[in-house]
Amino acid sequence: MVESSLMTPQDTQTLVSSIRAHGFDHKASKVEINPPAQSFLLNVMSDLMHDKIPPHPLASSNILLYWTVCSDHTPGVEFWEQIRNRNSDWTNARTYGAAIELLAAHGKSLSYLEELYGNALKLFSGTSVEYHLSSHAILPDRRAMPNIRGLSTSLLQGIIIARLKRDDWRKAYLGLDTLLRLHPVPKTRVLFETFLIGRPLLESYKIFLMACRSNYKPSRRATMHLLARMAKACSSPQDLATTMLGVLAMWCIVRVHVGATGKLEPAHVSTLVDGVSSLLGHSLDAEMVEILGTDDVFNAVLPVISRLSHLARSSGPHDHQHLLHHLILDGARLRRGDVVSEARSQLSRHGLEPNAFTHRALLLAAGNLGDFERLQECWISLVARRLSSGDKGDTELEFSDWSILHKACSAVGRPDYAKAQFVQHSSRMNLKRRYSIAELIARDPVESEEWDPFLPANTVTIPSSTLLGSILKHVGQGEELRTPYLPARTSIIGILSGHGSDMGIKLRRLYDDLTTDPLAKEATFPQDEFSATELNGDRLDATRYQNWLLMSELIVDAEKNSMEKEQRETQAVAQDKSPSASLDQPFVAELFAPPDQELLEAEASNLQCQFPKVEALVSDALRLRGYDHKYLLEKHGFASRTTTPAN
């Protein structure tokens, strides 16, 4: 076709789009390049530059976006430099958006990228488009989708991602706010996942809820990334209240993932077990004991564990066994014999044959629980399995087996047993393995505290025992994880002001003042109804309003996280240390938005005391959006105060 000049511009676009779609393996733990596809794309790029095939601006966009994902951006950057000054057969606003994403990944400065964005606006957009891409623009009709000639959200997406990668969080959020005003349910997976992966946990969580409500189908990578971060935050030493809210947030992440047509996977359930298990390191106060009907946190979370086990069983015996391994290791870490016993009981009850990993987990648990007799039984069982049938054809004890035995014997105070077992089995080993295991066994005993991440707290301060008790019951007895669930409201201020309160009326009037065309009819309050697949005028208006509330909250969260980061860096310099890279721990429980609306409304009086005042949040949001916040607060009857100082 190339030699006979039969290809059309659309053929070029279709070809490049297909190469990009098959150019990577997204099922792996990380994105892997398909070498034949990349080689083919390089040939196509060469044919384009030698005028052997006709150009198409979308083909140019796909080529640039392909190289954005690759570790070596050079071919894409060189291609851009050759086409940037060509005619509209090669480039359009979408191509410039893709180029901005590529150049941001390549390391170009934000000032350069902002200049490129401005040039693209002048080249491809009129005055009307420039206005509607500004942060304070007003739509002619909030109840309708905009019909603006020349409007390119791909160009806006490119500069938002560039700002985010250069840590210009304020302009990035203002850009996202503009995008959501223009398209309340955008189909921009790359943009959402850049926020999910690149922002602190609190912001990522809220973005995830909002994105799923906006018809975004989350990828497995994005959901697992967020779940793993939440589980890690829950496992850090903090009070029971914060941990419970984190576990509820994890539960919500999985349900929302399913609600957005994602698939419930065994990895989701296993990560949830990690989060639930983090509750086991806490004690209950008198009020919580009365609410839950037990003085033992394990009995309180047992319904949750049982529900998760049921889900794992429905996925197959392998997944169920994997979950029980998690439970055994959690019991070992926390020195909870009842947790280990429950896992052992489920293994026996459901006819799951222990494998080598099961034996190692039980061996470790026996050592940490100080049960030497059980330790011996577990070791004998592991040896018998290895030497009789073997795992994966290996009929010798592995180095990891000896490592676990050494830890367990050290924990129980019997290092001599590990040495005796080594003498007994050393004749079966080759010289290299015998030397490495002898070196391991000869090491000093491991202090048990070193592999116990945290100790149970003696006392716990709980801001609202009724709320937290309800949360625990909600997770244990609530809706099935497989039940689709998309929250109508995903922001604190949306929840606290969404049920006819005086605060809700003030917020709505403020929103109308800032977003209504003076020539349009008087705005009416939309119903809080949302549908990702069917949006009539009222629902479009309602979705835009909830998005505006959430973006107001997120930009304030971002400022607080930025200030926290600067403070850590200043302290690190003063102490000649490296600053902490993560803002996930401790995540800010006071700002977390538990997703169950009825539960929150029932606890409205407690929440008003625990969460930052809405007036302060609105004041900060208006200031960060660039409005005269003092004038607007006074005009609409808000208290003029802020939670963070103005810059």
XYZ file of C-alpha atoms in Angstrom:
647
model
C 0.000 0.000 0.000
C 2.869 2.380 0.786
C 4.606 1.799 -2.535
C 1.391 2.189 -4.542
C 0.278 5.291 -2.544
C -3.075 3.772 -1.658
C -3.048 4.872 1.978
C -5.279 7.735 3.073
C -4.719 10.018 6.103
C -7.401 8.044 7.932
C -5.529 4.805 7.179
C -2.421 6.319 8.769
C -4.399 7.286 11.844
C -5.961 3.812 12.137
C -2.570 2.129 11.750
C -0.818 4.282 14.380
C -3.740 3.942 16.785
C -3.559 0.152 16.479
C 0.200 0.125 17.078
C -0.235 2.258 20.201
C -3.043 0.017 21.482
C -0.844 -3.088 21.151
C 2.468 -1.457 21.991
C 2.489 -2.201 25.725
C 1.713 -5.003 28.139
C -0.423 -3.417 30.887
C -1.067 -6.703 32.701
C 2.404 -6.855 34.184
C 3.352 -5.215 37.471
C 4.700 -2.383 35.371
C 4.080 -1.290 31.790
C 6.310 -3.281 29.456
C 7.173 -2.352 25.874
C 6.303 -4.663 22.985
C 9.579 -4.506 20.949
C 8.085 -5.569 17.561
C 5.374 -2.911 17.880
C 7.961 -0.255 18.695
C 10.121 -1.240 15.741
C 7.093 -1.079 13.459
C 6.167 2.377 14.786
C 9.672 3.668 14.083
C 9.273 2.496 10.475
C 5.915 4.259 10.215
C 7.451 7.471 11.612
C 10.248 7.241 9.030
C 7.733 6.773 6.205
C 5.780 9.787 7.448
C 8.827 12.032 7.491
C 9.806 10.888 3.978
C 6.289 11.573 2.665
C 5.677 7.921 1.813
C 2.365 7.911 3.694
C -0.012 10.847 4.316
C -0.061 12.556 7.713
C -2.983 12.935 10.084
C -3.014 15.113 13.255
C -4.474 12.304 15.377
C -1.740 9.967 14.120
C 0.807 12.562 15.269
C -0.941 12.722 18.673
C -0.847 8.955 19.111
C 2.845 8.813 18.191
C 3.674 11.463 20.797
C 1.551 9.783 23.484
C 3.210 6.428 22.755
C 6.665 7.854 23.460
C 5.358 9.591 26.594
C 4.930 6.160 28.220
C 8.372 4.908 27.148
C 11.459 5.452 29.274
C 13.320 6.877 26.259
C 11.365 9.899 25.017
C 13.974 10.969 22.439
C 12.326 9.557 19.264
C 9.053 11.250 20.194
C 10.725 14.579 20.998
C 12.640 14.525 17.702
C 9.427 13.727 15.818
C 7.697 16.682 17.493
C 10.482 19.085 16.567
C 10.116 18.058 12.921
C 6.318 18.481 12.737
C 5.586 21.386 15.096
C 5.844 24.067 12.385
C 4.021 22.111 9.688
C 0.430 22.660 8.576
C -2.875 21.362 9.945
C -2.377 18.035 8.173
C 0.176 17.288 10.879
C -0.907 19.137 14.016
C -3.971 20.472 15.788
C -4.794 21.470 19.372
C -4.936 17.816 20.408
C -1.441 17.230 19.013
C -0.129 20.153 21.060
C -1.741 18.658 24.168
C 0.045 15.354 23.514
C 3.317 17.211 22.894
C 3.004 19.021 26.221
C 2.524 15.668 28.019
C 5.585 14.222 26.251
C 7.798 17.231 26.920
C 6.724 17.292 30.570
C 7.815 13.659 30.895
C 11.048 14.545 29.059
C 11.917 17.227 31.626
C 11.041 20.531 29.938
C 10.435 23.441 32.325
C 6.886 24.431 33.218
C 7.425 27.960 31.919
C 8.320 26.514 28.487
C 5.238 24.263 28.529
C 2.935 27.103 29.609
C 4.266 29.169 26.704
C 3.616 26.266 24.331
C 0.067 25.979 25.703
C -0.511 29.695 25.151
C 0.770 29.446 21.582
C -1.585 26.544 20.891
C -4.535 28.568 22.150
C -3.659 31.385 19.744
C -3.123 28.992 16.831
C -6.197 26.807 17.169
C -8.713 28.644 19.361
C -10.717 31.807 19.188
C -11.456 34.322 21.916
C -14.483 32.298 23.060
C -12.422 29.143 23.601
C -9.712 31.020 25.504
C -12.391 32.460 27.766
C -14.022 29.092 28.513
C -10.637 27.527 29.310
C -10.017 30.181 31.981
C -10.718 29.387 35.640
C -13.460 32.002 36.212
C -15.442 31.394 33.012
C -19.244 31.106 33.177
C -21.197 28.689 30.996
C -24.197 30.019 29.078
C -26.268 27.139 30.478
C -25.133 24.883 33.331
C -27.899 22.406 32.446
C -26.459 21.641 29.001
C -23.233 20.346 27.511
C -21.235 23.188 25.897
C -21.209 23.492 22.127
C -18.098 25.626 21.612
C -16.370 25.398 18.250
C -12.649 24.687 18.469
C -12.720 23.616 22.131
C -10.061 20.959 22.846
C -10.052 19.329 26.248
C -6.999 17.300 25.161
C -4.951 20.492 25.082
C -6.215 21.384 28.562
C -5.438 17.860 29.779
C -1.852 18.160 28.546
C -1.121 21.321 30.524
C -2.905 19.978 33.642
C -0.649 16.900 33.630
C 2.423 19.096 33.062
C 1.480 21.327 36.012
C 0.889 18.310 38.205
C 4.274 16.784 37.355
C 5.984 20.098 38.142
C 4.117 20.331 41.491
C 2.112 23.412 40.510
C -0.845 21.926 42.393
C -2.899 25.144 42.416
C -2.975 25.616 38.630
C -3.379 21.860 38.123
C -6.525 21.784 40.252
C -7.868 24.968 38.672
C -7.367 23.321 35.280
C -9.174 20.172 36.432
C -11.964 22.354 37.814
C -12.293 23.985 34.375
C -12.386 20.595 32.657
C -15.118 19.345 35.005
C -17.127 22.517 34.431
C -17.016 21.962 30.675
C -17.493 18.175 30.838
C -18.918 16.950 34.188
C -18.332 13.319 33.167
C -15.034 13.394 31.224
C -13.495 10.216 29.805
C -9.881 10.950 30.698
C -8.344 7.885 32.366
C -4.764 9.149 31.985
C -5.598 12.447 33.685
C -7.438 10.855 36.608
C -4.728 8.254 37.160
C -2.015 10.927 37.112
C -3.795 12.597 40.026
C -4.403 9.252 41.768
C -0.756 8.223 41.631
C 0.881 11.631 41.926
C -0.991 13.258 44.817
C -1.039 12.553 48.590
C -3.407 9.856 49.809
C -6.207 12.124 51.012
C -6.463 13.853 47.637
C -6.086 10.603 45.674
C -8.953 9.006 47.607
C -11.375 11.836 46.900
C -10.333 12.045 43.243
C -10.970 8.302 42.908
C -14.516 8.580 44.270
C -15.295 11.531 42.037
C -13.750 9.894 38.957
C -15.714 6.663 39.393
C -18.909 8.654 39.734
C -17.965 10.377 36.469
C -18.162 7.181 34.402
C -14.441 6.389 34.762
C -13.682 2.661 34.693
C -10.701 2.300 37.029
C -7.791 0.183 35.902
C -6.569 -2.634 38.131
C -3.263 -0.790 38.531
C -4.911 2.406 39.786
C -7.243 0.677 42.260
C -4.522 -1.552 43.683
C -2.151 1.408 43.975
C -4.701 3.322 46.039
C -5.681 0.300 48.149
C -2.058 -0.543 48.929
C -1.327 3.038 50.009
C -4.411 3.050 52.226
C -3.476 -0.301 53.798
C 0.041 0.973 54.505
C -1.349 4.126 56.116
C -3.700 2.047 58.275
C -0.841 -0.171 59.465
C 1.228 2.716 60.825
C 0.915 3.318 64.595
C -2.068 5.625 65.057
C -5.270 5.711 67.058
C -8.175 3.359 66.505
C -10.387 6.127 65.130
C -8.019 6.931 62.283
C -7.441 3.263 61.491
C -11.175 2.529 61.399
C -11.830 5.397 59.026
C -9.026 4.120 56.807
C -10.503 0.607 56.750
C -13.911 2.011 55.833
C -12.253 4.019 53.054
C -10.651 0.801 51.732
C -14.039 -0.900 51.786
C -15.471 2.030 49.861
C -12.652 1.957 47.271
C -13.453 -1.645 46.377
C -17.226 -1.084 46.255
C -16.833 2.024 44.105
C -14.406 0.137 41.843
C -17.126 -2.475 41.302
C -19.784 0.228 40.943
C -17.780 1.758 38.094
C -17.920 -1.617 36.254
C -14.550 -2.766 37.566
C -14.008 -6.425 38.482
C -13.647 -7.603 42.073
C -10.318 -9.438 42.207
C -8.649 -11.615 44.864
C -5.910 -8.996 45.277
C -8.552 -6.487 46.416
C -9.796 -8.880 49.094
C -6.271 -9.682 50.312
C -5.421 -6.003 50.630
C -8.640 -5.436 52.564
C -7.550 -8.172 54.979
C -4.309 -6.266 55.555
C -6.326 -3.156 56.421
C -8.787 -4.969 58.703
C -5.928 -6.751 60.458
C -4.419 -3.392 61.377
C -7.367 -2.950 63.770
C -6.131 -5.897 65.830
C -3.319 -3.876 67.383
C -5.699 -1.622 69.302
C -7.672 -1.719 72.531
C -11.298 -0.662 73.005
C -12.481 1.955 75.470
C -15.551 1.477 77.672
C -17.949 3.194 75.264
C -16.802 1.093 72.318
C -17.139 -2.084 74.410
C -20.769 -1.188 75.146
C -21.546 -0.409 71.500
C -19.880 -3.510 70.036
C -20.868 -5.903 72.837
C -17.315 -7.181 73.339
C -14.125 -6.020 75.012
C -11.899 -7.707 72.425
C -11.242 -6.024 69.099
C -10.775 -9.421 67.413
C -14.341 -10.441 68.240
C -15.457 -7.071 66.895
C -13.709 -7.498 63.542
C -14.456 -11.230 63.205
C -17.651 -10.554 61.155
C -15.555 -8.498 58.759
C -12.973 -11.259 58.403
C -15.726 -13.835 57.879
C -17.285 -11.725 55.110
C -13.927 -11.353 53.382
C -13.286 -15.084 53.707
C -16.635 -15.769 52.045
C -15.675 -13.542 49.133
C -12.297 -15.240 48.821
C -13.927 -18.690 48.818
C -16.194 -17.647 45.971
C -13.085 -16.780 43.933
C -11.607 -20.245 44.415
C -9.598 -22.274 46.969
C -6.261 -20.703 45.999
C -7.498 -17.184 46.768
C -9.132 -18.290 50.013
C -5.909 -19.952 51.136
C -3.932 -16.831 50.226
C -6.235 -14.752 52.440
C -5.807 -17.159 55.371
C -2.022 -16.935 54.985
C -2.369 -13.182 55.445
C -4.440 -13.782 58.567
C -1.897 -16.187 60.078
C 0.964 -13.738 59.504
C -1.085 -10.897 61.003
C -1.761 -13.039 64.064
C 1.955 -13.824 64.316
C 2.911 -10.167 64.019
C 0.432 -9.084 66.709
C 0.982 -12.158 68.919
C -2.709 -13.029 68.746
C -3.205 -16.765 69.149
C -6.960 -16.436 68.564
C -6.350 -14.938 65.129
C -4.022 -17.798 64.156
C -6.497 -20.351 65.560
C -9.338 -18.870 63.492
C -7.248 -19.157 60.323
C -6.241 -22.757 61.159
C -9.880 -23.585 61.828
C -10.954 -22.217 58.435
C -8.206 -24.184 56.685
C -9.483 -27.395 58.245
C -13.190 -26.573 57.929
C -12.996 -25.872 54.194
C -10.677 -28.753 53.354
C -7.734 -26.605 52.247
C -4.537 -28.647 52.160
C -1.613 -26.723 53.693
C 1.174 -25.916 51.245
C 4.741 -24.892 52.045
C 3.723 -21.256 52.541
C 1.025 -22.355 55.028
C 3.554 -24.361 57.039
C 6.021 -21.460 57.071
C 3.352 -19.007 58.214
C 2.262 -21.350 61.028
C 5.905 -21.936 61.979
C 6.497 -18.214 62.298
C 3.287 -17.788 64.309
C 4.247 -20.562 66.729
C 7.590 -18.923 67.399
C 6.187 -15.475 67.981
C 3.464 -16.886 70.259
C 6.085 -18.736 72.315
C 4.633 -22.198 71.589
C 7.665 -24.458 71.177
C 5.647 -27.668 70.857
C 3.571 -26.191 68.028
C 6.795 -24.926 66.439
C 8.205 -28.456 66.366
C 4.992 -29.830 64.852
C 4.988 -27.178 62.137
C 8.630 -27.775 61.272
C 8.150 -31.551 61.056
C 5.144 -31.012 58.754
C 7.121 -28.651 56.533
C 10.058 -31.074 56.310
C 7.729 -33.966 55.496
C 6.095 -32.013 52.683
C 9.389 -30.909 51.199
C 11.074 -34.293 51.336
C 8.129 -36.467 50.298
C 6.613 -34.753 47.283
C 8.311 -31.382 47.152
C 6.995 -28.079 45.880
C 7.488 -27.370 42.175
C 9.821 -30.364 41.929
C 12.205 -29.167 44.667
C 12.677 -31.975 47.215
C 15.114 -30.038 49.395
C 14.444 -27.580 52.167
C 14.755 -24.039 50.813
C 16.789 -21.220 52.276
C 13.538 -19.410 53.157
C 12.453 -22.445 55.228
C 15.629 -22.233 57.305
C 15.296 -18.462 57.628
C 11.779 -18.800 59.069
C 12.919 -21.582 61.426
C 15.784 -19.391 62.654
C 13.417 -16.472 63.359
C 10.841 -18.679 65.074
C 13.410 -20.455 67.263
C 15.015 -17.132 68.202
C 11.606 -15.710 69.167
C 10.783 -18.682 71.380
C 14.272 -18.718 72.918
C 15.378 -22.053 71.454
C 18.110 -21.301 68.849
C 19.606 -24.702 69.713
C 16.708 -26.434 67.966
C 17.508 -24.705 64.662
C 21.165 -25.728 64.997
C 20.217 -29.338 65.748
C 17.945 -29.483 62.706
C 20.719 -28.102 60.538
C 23.095 -30.836 61.682
C 20.423 -33.454 60.984
C 19.680 -32.287 57.420
C 23.039 -30.863 56.294
C 24.144 -34.094 54.652
C 21.432 -33.613 51.975
C 22.759 -30.167 50.976
C 25.362 -29.250 48.411
C 28.418 -27.360 49.656
C 27.211 -23.892 48.625
C 23.795 -24.250 50.311
C 25.330 -25.831 53.423
C 27.682 -22.872 53.837
C 24.961 -20.208 53.402
C 22.571 -21.895 55.867
C 25.345 -22.510 58.406
C 26.123 -18.773 58.255
C 22.427 -17.991 58.812
C 22.043 -20.335 61.785
C 25.188 -18.929 63.408
C 23.820 -15.388 63.532
C 22.755 -13.832 66.804
C 19.105 -14.440 67.749
C 16.672 -11.887 66.323
C 15.029 -9.631 68.881
C 11.306 -10.277 68.552
C 10.509 -6.565 68.778
C 12.337 -5.995 65.499
C 9.732 -7.866 63.535
C 6.696 -6.649 65.451
C 5.766 -3.368 63.665
C 3.692 -1.966 66.508
C 2.496 -2.917 69.975
C -1.133 -2.763 71.150
C -2.100 0.618 72.552
C -3.186 0.770 76.183
C -5.627 3.618 75.709
C -7.356 5.012 72.668
C -8.873 8.443 72.200
C -11.987 8.166 70.061
C -13.737 11.341 68.877
C -17.084 9.664 68.269
C -17.505 6.138 69.588
C -21.024 5.909 68.181
C -19.803 6.768 64.694
C -16.856 4.371 64.817
C -18.923 1.542 66.255
C -21.416 2.039 63.456
C -18.600 1.990 60.919
C -17.327 -1.349 62.169
C -20.808 -2.852 62.055
C -21.371 -1.278 58.646
C -18.302 -3.001 57.207
C -19.062 -6.337 58.842
C -22.784 -6.498 58.153
C -23.276 -4.011 55.305
C -23.686 -4.424 51.590
C -21.841 -7.087 49.654
C -18.636 -5.862 48.033
C -19.921 -7.118 44.700
C -22.894 -4.731 44.906
C -22.332 -1.701 42.632
C -22.070 1.501 44.630
C -21.384 5.055 43.439
C -21.597 7.822 46.053
C -23.709 10.831 45.122
C -21.560 13.168 47.184
C -17.800 12.771 47.533
C -16.823 15.875 49.519
C -17.114 16.798 53.185
C -18.821 20.104 52.447
C -21.147 18.373 49.998
C -22.218 15.891 52.687
C -22.469 18.287 55.622
C -24.405 20.888 53.676
C -26.447 18.630 51.436
C -29.593 18.038 53.453
C -31.439 21.363 53.615
C -29.227 23.072 56.184
C -28.650 26.795 56.359
C -25.052 26.108 55.302
C -26.284 24.295 52.214
C -28.423 27.271 51.205
C -25.495 29.680 51.628
C -23.177 27.464 49.580
C -25.669 27.087 46.786
C -26.232 30.844 46.580
C -22.483 31.427 46.503
C -22.115 28.883 43.696
C -24.950 30.477 41.728
C -23.366 33.900 42.139
C -20.053 32.671 40.708
C -21.320 30.395 37.925
C -24.603 31.803 36.580
C -24.773 33.921 33.447
C -26.473 37.193 34.532
C -28.579 37.030 31.363
C -29.812 33.519 32.142
C -32.947 32.721 34.086
C -32.772 32.521 37.870
C -31.059 29.307 38.921
C -32.987 26.570 40.670
C -31.648 24.050 43.146
C -30.937 20.740 41.378
C -31.949 17.430 42.833
C -29.035 15.370 44.145
C -29.475 12.630 41.549
C -26.574 11.258 39.589
C -26.243 8.831 36.726
C -23.077 8.113 34.805
C -24.987 6.931 31.748
C -28.001 9.253 31.614
C -27.578 12.927 32.402
C -30.492 15.259 31.793
C -30.306 18.990 32.487
C -30.998 18.787 36.215
C -28.432 16.028 36.690
C -25.793 17.886 34.709
C -26.311 20.922 36.922
C -26.240 18.794 40.077
C -23.062 17.012 38.974
C -21.338 20.297 38.170
C -22.270 21.605 41.622
C -20.926 18.541 43.449
C -17.738 18.671 41.361
C -17.319 22.352 42.287
C -17.688 21.528 45.984
C -15.139 18.721 45.747
C -12.628 20.813 43.807
C -12.979 23.547 46.437
C -12.124 21.004 49.097
C -9.267 19.432 47.140
C -7.456 22.702 46.468
C -7.502 23.427 50.220
C -6.226 19.900 50.949
C -3.441 20.470 48.413
C -2.348 23.710 50.088
C -2.210 22.008 53.496
C -0.204 19.125 52.063
C 2.159 21.574 50.370
C 2.706 23.453 53.633
C 3.289 20.165 55.461
C 5.847 19.146 52.827
C 7.693 22.474 53.126
C 7.717 22.172 56.917
C 9.191 18.668 56.744
C 11.864 19.815 54.312
C 12.796 22.744 56.572
C 13.035 20.462 59.603
C 15.081 17.924 57.648
C 17.589 20.585 56.570
C 17.885 21.806 60.164
C 18.501 18.239 61.368
C 20.721 17.317 58.390
C 18.366 14.488 57.402
C 16.458 13.471 54.301
C 12.823 14.658 54.368
C 10.033 12.088 54.393
C 8.866 11.534 50.825
C 5.313 10.442 51.663
C 2.438 12.549 52.930
C 0.263 9.453 53.357
C 1.303 8.817 56.959
C -0.345 9.910 59.010
C -3.184 10.749 56.657
C -5.569 13.378 57.948
C -8.466 11.529 59.537
C -10.292 14.781 60.351
C -10.748 15.438 56.633
C -11.615 11.916 55.538
C -15.049 11.558 53.949
C -16.618 8.222 54.947
C -18.889 7.398 52.017
C -22.057 6.273 53.757
C -24.332 9.308 53.579
C -27.018 8.089 56.002
C -24.377 7.191 58.567
C -22.839 10.633 58.279
C -26.129 12.471 58.502
C -27.066 10.494 61.599
C -23.843 11.705 63.173
C -24.061 15.283 61.854
C -23.680 16.880 65.297
C -20.497 14.907 66.000
C -19.137 15.573 62.528
C -19.663 19.301 62.858
C -17.360 19.202 65.880
C -14.773 16.863 64.408
C -14.336 18.170 60.873
C -13.030 21.635 59.973
C -15.741 24.232 59.795
C -17.258 24.628 56.378
C -16.931 28.413 56.508
C -13.167 28.185 56.918
C -12.829 25.701 54.081
C -14.942 27.860 51.752
C -12.895 30.936 52.644
C -9.627 29.169 51.818
C -11.048 27.743 48.581
C -12.238 31.142 47.358
C -8.845 32.665 48.143
C -7.006 29.907 46.253
C -9.396 30.224 43.306
C -8.427 33.892 43.022
C -11.685 35.515 44.150
C -12.164 38.407 46.558
C -13.024 35.943 49.301
C -13.690 38.474 52.049
C -16.250 40.318 49.924
C -17.999 37.103 48.848
C -18.097 35.662 52.370
C -19.657 38.822 53.747
C -22.106 39.061 50.844
C -23.432 35.533 51.440
C -23.358 35.544 55.256
C -20.306 33.346 55.927
C -17.924 33.859 58.823
C -14.696 35.401 57.514
C -11.981 33.051 58.749
C -9.446 30.614 57.276
C -7.896 27.337 58.328
C -4.554 28.178 56.735
C -2.747 31.491 56.433
C -2.792 33.304 53.137
C 0.467 33.217 51.196
